[in-house]
Tab-separated table of C-alpha atoms and ligand atoms in Angstrom:
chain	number	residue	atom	x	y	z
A	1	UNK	CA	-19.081	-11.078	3.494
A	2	UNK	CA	-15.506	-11.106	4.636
A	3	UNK	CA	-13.282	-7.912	3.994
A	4	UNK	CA	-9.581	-8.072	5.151
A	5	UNK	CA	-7.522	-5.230	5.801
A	6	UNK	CA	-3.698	-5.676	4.881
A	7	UNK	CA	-1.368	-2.976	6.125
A	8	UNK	CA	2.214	-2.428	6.332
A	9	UNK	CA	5.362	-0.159	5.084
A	10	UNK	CA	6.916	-0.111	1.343
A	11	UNK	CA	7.976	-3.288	0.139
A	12	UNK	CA	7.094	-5.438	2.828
A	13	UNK	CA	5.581	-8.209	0.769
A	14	UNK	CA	2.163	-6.857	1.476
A	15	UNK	CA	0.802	-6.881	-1.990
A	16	UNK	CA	1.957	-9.988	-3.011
A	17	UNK	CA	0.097	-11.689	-0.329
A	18	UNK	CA	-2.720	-9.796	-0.066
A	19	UNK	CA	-3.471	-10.644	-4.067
A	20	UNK	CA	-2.715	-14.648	-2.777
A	21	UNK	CA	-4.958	-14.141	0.245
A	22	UNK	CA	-7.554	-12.635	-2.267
A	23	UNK	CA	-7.118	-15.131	-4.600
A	24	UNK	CA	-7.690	-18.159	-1.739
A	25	UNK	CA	-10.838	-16.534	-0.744
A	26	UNK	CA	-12.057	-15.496	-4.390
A	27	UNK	CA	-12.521	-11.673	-3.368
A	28	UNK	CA	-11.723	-8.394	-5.448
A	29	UNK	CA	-9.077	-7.016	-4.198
A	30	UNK	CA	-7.126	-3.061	-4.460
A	31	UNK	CA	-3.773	-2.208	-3.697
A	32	UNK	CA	-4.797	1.254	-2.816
A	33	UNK	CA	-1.189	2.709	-3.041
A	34	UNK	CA	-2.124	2.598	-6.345
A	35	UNK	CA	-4.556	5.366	-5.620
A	36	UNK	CA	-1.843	7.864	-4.436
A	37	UNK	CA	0.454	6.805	-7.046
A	38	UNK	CA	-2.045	7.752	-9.999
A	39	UNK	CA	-2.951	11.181	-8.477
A	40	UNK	CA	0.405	11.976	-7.898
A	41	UNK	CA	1.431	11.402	-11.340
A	42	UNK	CA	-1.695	13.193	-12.740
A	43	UNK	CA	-1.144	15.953	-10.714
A	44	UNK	CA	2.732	16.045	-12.188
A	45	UNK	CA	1.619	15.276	-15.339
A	46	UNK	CA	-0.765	18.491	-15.031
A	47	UNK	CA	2.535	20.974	-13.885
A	48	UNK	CA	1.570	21.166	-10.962
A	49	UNK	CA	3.785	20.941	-7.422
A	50	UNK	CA	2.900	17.677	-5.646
A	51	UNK	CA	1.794	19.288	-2.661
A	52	UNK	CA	-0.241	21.877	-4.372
A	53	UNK	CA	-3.300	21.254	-2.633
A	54	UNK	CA	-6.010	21.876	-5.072
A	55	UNK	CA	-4.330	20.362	-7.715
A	56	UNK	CA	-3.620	17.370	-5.751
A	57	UNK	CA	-7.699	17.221	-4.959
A	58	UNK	CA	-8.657	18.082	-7.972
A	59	UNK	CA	-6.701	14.906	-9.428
A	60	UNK	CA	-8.213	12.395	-6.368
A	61	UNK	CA	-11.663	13.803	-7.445
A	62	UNK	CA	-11.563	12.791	-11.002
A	63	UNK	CA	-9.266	9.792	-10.587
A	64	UNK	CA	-10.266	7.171	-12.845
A	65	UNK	CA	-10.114	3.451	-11.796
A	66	UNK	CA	-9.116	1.804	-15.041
A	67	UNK	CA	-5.811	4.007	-14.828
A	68	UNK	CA	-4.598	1.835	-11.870
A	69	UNK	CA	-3.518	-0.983	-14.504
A	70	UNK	CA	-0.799	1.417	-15.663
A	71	UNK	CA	2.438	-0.139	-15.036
A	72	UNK	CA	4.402	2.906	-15.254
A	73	UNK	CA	2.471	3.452	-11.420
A	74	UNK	CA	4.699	0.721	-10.103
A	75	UNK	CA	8.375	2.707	-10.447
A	76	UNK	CA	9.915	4.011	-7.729
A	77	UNK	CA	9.353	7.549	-8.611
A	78	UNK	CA	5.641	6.680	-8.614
A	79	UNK	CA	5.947	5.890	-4.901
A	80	UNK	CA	8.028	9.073	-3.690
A	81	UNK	CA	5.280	10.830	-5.217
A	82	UNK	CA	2.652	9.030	-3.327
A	83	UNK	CA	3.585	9.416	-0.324
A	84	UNK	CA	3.468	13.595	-0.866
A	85	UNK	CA	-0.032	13.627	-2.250
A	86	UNK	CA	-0.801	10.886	0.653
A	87	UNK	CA	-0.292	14.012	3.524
A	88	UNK	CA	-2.823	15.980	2.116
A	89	UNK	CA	-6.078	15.231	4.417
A	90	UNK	CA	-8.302	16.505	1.769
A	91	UNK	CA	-6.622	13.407	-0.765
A	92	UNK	CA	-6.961	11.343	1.595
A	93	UNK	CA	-10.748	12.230	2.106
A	94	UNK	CA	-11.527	12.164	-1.661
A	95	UNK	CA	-10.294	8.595	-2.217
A	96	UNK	CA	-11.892	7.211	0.799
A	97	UNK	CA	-15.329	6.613	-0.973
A	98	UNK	CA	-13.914	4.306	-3.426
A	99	UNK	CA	-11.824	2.301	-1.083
A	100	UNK	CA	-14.918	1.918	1.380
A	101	UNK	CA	-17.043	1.252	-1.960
A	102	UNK	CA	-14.488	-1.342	-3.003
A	103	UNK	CA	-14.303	-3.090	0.357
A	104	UNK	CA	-18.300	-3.364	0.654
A	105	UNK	CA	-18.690	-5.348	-2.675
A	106	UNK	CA	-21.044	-8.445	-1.759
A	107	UNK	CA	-19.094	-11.079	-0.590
A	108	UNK	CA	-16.023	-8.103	0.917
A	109	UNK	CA	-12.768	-7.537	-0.825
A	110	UNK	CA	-8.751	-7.647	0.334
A	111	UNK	CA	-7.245	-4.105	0.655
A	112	UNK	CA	-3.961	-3.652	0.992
A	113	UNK	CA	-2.004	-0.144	2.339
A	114	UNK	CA	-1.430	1.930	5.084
A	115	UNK	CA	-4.330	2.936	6.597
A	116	UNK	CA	-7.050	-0.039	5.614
A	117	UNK	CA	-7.036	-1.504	9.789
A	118	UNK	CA	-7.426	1.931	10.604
A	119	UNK	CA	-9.385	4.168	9.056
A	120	UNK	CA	-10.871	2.790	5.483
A	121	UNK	CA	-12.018	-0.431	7.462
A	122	UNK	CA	-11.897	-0.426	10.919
A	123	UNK	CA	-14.774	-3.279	11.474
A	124	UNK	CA	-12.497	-5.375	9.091
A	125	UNK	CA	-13.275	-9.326	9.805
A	126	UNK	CA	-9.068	-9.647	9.768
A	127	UNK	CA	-6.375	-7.666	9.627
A	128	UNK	CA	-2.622	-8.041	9.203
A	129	UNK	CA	0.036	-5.714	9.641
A	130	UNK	CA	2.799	-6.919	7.707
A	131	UNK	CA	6.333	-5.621	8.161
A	132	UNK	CA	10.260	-6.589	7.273
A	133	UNK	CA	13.643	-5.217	8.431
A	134	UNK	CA	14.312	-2.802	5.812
A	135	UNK	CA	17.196	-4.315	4.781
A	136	UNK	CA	14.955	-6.739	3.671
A	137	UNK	CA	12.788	-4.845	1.816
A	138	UNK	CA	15.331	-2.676	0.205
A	139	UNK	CA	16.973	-6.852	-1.536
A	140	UNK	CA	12.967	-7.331	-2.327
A	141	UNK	CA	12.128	-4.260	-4.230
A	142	UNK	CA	15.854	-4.092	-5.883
A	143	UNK	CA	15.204	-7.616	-7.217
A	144	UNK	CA	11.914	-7.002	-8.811
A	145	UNK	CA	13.504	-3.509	-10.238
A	146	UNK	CA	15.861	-5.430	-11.978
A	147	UNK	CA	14.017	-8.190	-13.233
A	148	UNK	CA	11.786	-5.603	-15.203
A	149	UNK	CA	15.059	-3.824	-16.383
A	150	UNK	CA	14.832	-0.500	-14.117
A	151	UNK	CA	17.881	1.501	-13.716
A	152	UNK	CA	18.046	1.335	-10.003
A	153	UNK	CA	20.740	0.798	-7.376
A	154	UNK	CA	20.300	-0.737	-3.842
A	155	UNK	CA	21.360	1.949	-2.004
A	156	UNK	CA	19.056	4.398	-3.439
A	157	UNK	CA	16.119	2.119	-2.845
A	158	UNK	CA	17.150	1.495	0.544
A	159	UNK	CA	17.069	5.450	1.328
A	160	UNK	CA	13.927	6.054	-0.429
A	161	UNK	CA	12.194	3.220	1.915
A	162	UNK	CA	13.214	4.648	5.152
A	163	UNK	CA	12.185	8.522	3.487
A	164	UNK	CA	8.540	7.002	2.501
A	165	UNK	CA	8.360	5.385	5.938
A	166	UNK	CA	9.263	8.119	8.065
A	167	UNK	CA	7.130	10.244	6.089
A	168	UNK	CA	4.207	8.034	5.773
A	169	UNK	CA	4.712	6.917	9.647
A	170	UNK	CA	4.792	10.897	10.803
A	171	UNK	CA	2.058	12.258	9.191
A	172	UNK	CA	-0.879	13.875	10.857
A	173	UNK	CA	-3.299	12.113	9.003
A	174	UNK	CA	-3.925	8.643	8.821
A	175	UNK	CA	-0.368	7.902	9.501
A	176	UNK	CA	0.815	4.179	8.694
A	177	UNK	CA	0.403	1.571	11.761
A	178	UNK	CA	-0.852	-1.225	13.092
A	179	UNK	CA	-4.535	-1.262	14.397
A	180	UNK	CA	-5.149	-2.279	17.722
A	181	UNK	CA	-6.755	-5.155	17.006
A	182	UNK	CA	-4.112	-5.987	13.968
A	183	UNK	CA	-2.117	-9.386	14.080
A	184	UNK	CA	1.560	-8.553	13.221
A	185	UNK	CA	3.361	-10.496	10.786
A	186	UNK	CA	7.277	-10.046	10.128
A	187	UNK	CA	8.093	-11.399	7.010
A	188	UNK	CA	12.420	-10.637	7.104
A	189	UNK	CA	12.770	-14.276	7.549
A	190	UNK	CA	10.341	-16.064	5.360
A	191	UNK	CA	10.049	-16.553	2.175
A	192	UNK	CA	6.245	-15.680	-0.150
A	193	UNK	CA	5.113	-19.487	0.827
A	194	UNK	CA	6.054	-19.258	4.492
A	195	UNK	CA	4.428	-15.835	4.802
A	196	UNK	CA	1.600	-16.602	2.990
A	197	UNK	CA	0.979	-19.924	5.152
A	198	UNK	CA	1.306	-17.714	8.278
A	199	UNK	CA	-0.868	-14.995	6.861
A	200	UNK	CA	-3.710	-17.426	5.615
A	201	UNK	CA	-3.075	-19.274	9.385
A	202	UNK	CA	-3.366	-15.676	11.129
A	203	UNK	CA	-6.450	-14.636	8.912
A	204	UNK	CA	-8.730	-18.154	10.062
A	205	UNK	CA	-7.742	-17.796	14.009
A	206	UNK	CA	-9.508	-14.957	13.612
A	207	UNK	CA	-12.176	-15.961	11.354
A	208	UNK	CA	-12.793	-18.870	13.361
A	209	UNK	CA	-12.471	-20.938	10.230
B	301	C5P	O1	1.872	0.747	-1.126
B	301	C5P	P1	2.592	1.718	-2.028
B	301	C5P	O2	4.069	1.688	-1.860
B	301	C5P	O3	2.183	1.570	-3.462
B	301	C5P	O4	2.079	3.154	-1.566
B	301	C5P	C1	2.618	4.338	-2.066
B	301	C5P	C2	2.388	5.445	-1.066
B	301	C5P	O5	0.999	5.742	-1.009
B	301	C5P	C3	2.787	5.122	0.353
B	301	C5P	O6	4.152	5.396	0.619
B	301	C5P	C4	1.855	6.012	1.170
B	301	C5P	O7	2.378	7.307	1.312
B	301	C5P	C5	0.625	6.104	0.305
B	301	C5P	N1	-0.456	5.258	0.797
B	301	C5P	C6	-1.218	5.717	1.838
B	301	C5P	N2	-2.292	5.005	2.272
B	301	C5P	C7	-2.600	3.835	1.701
B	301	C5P	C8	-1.805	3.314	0.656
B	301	C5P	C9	-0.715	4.049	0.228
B	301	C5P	O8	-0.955	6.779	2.387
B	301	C5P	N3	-3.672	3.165	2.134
């Protein structure tokens, strides 16, 4: 049983290796922004203000797994939206079930997100805490944006990245940040094979693999 806990801000390249680090290992794993991003839109799609409270429960309570696929979750509006719904502690509370289901599978999971090292997993075999300059991260997300045809602009990326991390960071609860016990990785200079090669080398110092 090996679960490892993959943490950092938007568009740090988090995802991308924590689905490579997954598939190395052959776990399951979540991106559990996903989570936020399907309440918030269900709680939109409902009329209802994102930080309407019961609304925003109501939606985490009857949030159903198989809507995660969506790809319309992925947008950047999807992520603004998170990161609302993501202050509410009782949100927060109602998806923490499924993420600590999820990461107790037989044989652990990968989780990737904000608060995995530090509150859905703290007894996590490894954890990373993967970050970039967000300059960085702004060129990353921009690229895929375009490649899948979204009307975006790098500018406007750029300021919604330092909004979702100053909102995510200053939050009461659960804010994003490293664990103690967390081994940083900063990504600004390496490319997905670099990073992953340092991730997979962080993740088996610990393991003692
Ligand atoms: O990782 P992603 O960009 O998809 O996350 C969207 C938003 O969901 C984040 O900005 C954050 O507010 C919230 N989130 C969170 N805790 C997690 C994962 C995501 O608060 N574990």
């Amino acid at each position: 049983m090996m679960i490892i806990a993959i943490d950092g801000p938007a568009a740090s390249g988090k995802g991308t290796l924590a689905k490579r680090i997954a598939d190395l290992w052959g776990l399951p794993c979540l991106d559990t922004g996903l989570l936020y991003r399907a309440v918030a839109r269900n709680v939109g799609a409902r009329g209802f203000k994102l930080n309407d409270v019961w609304a925003a429960l109501a939606a985490a309570r009857s949030l159903d797994p198989s809507e995660l696929c969506d790809p319309a979750l992925r947008g950047p509006k999807a992520g603004d939206g998170a990161s609302i719904v993501a202050r509410i502690p009782e949100v927060r509370a109602a998806l923490l079930a499924y993420q600590r289901a999820f990461a107790g599978q037989p044989g652990g999971a990968v989780l990737d997100g904000r608060d995995i090292g530090t509150v859905v997993c703290p007894a996590a075999d490894a954890k990373i805490y993967v970050t970039a300059r967000p300059d960085v991260r702004a060129k990353r997300r921009y690229n895929e944006y375009i490649a899948r045809s979204e009307p975006v602009t790098y500018e406007v990326i750029l300021h919604d990245i330092l909004k979702r991390d100053e909102r995510d960071a200053s939050r009461e609860s659960a804010p994003m940040r490293p664990a103690q016990d967390a081994c940083l990785l900063d990504t600004s200079d390496l490319d997905i094979e670099a990073a992953f090669d340092a991730a997979v080398g962080l993740i088996k110092r610990k393991i003692g693999q």
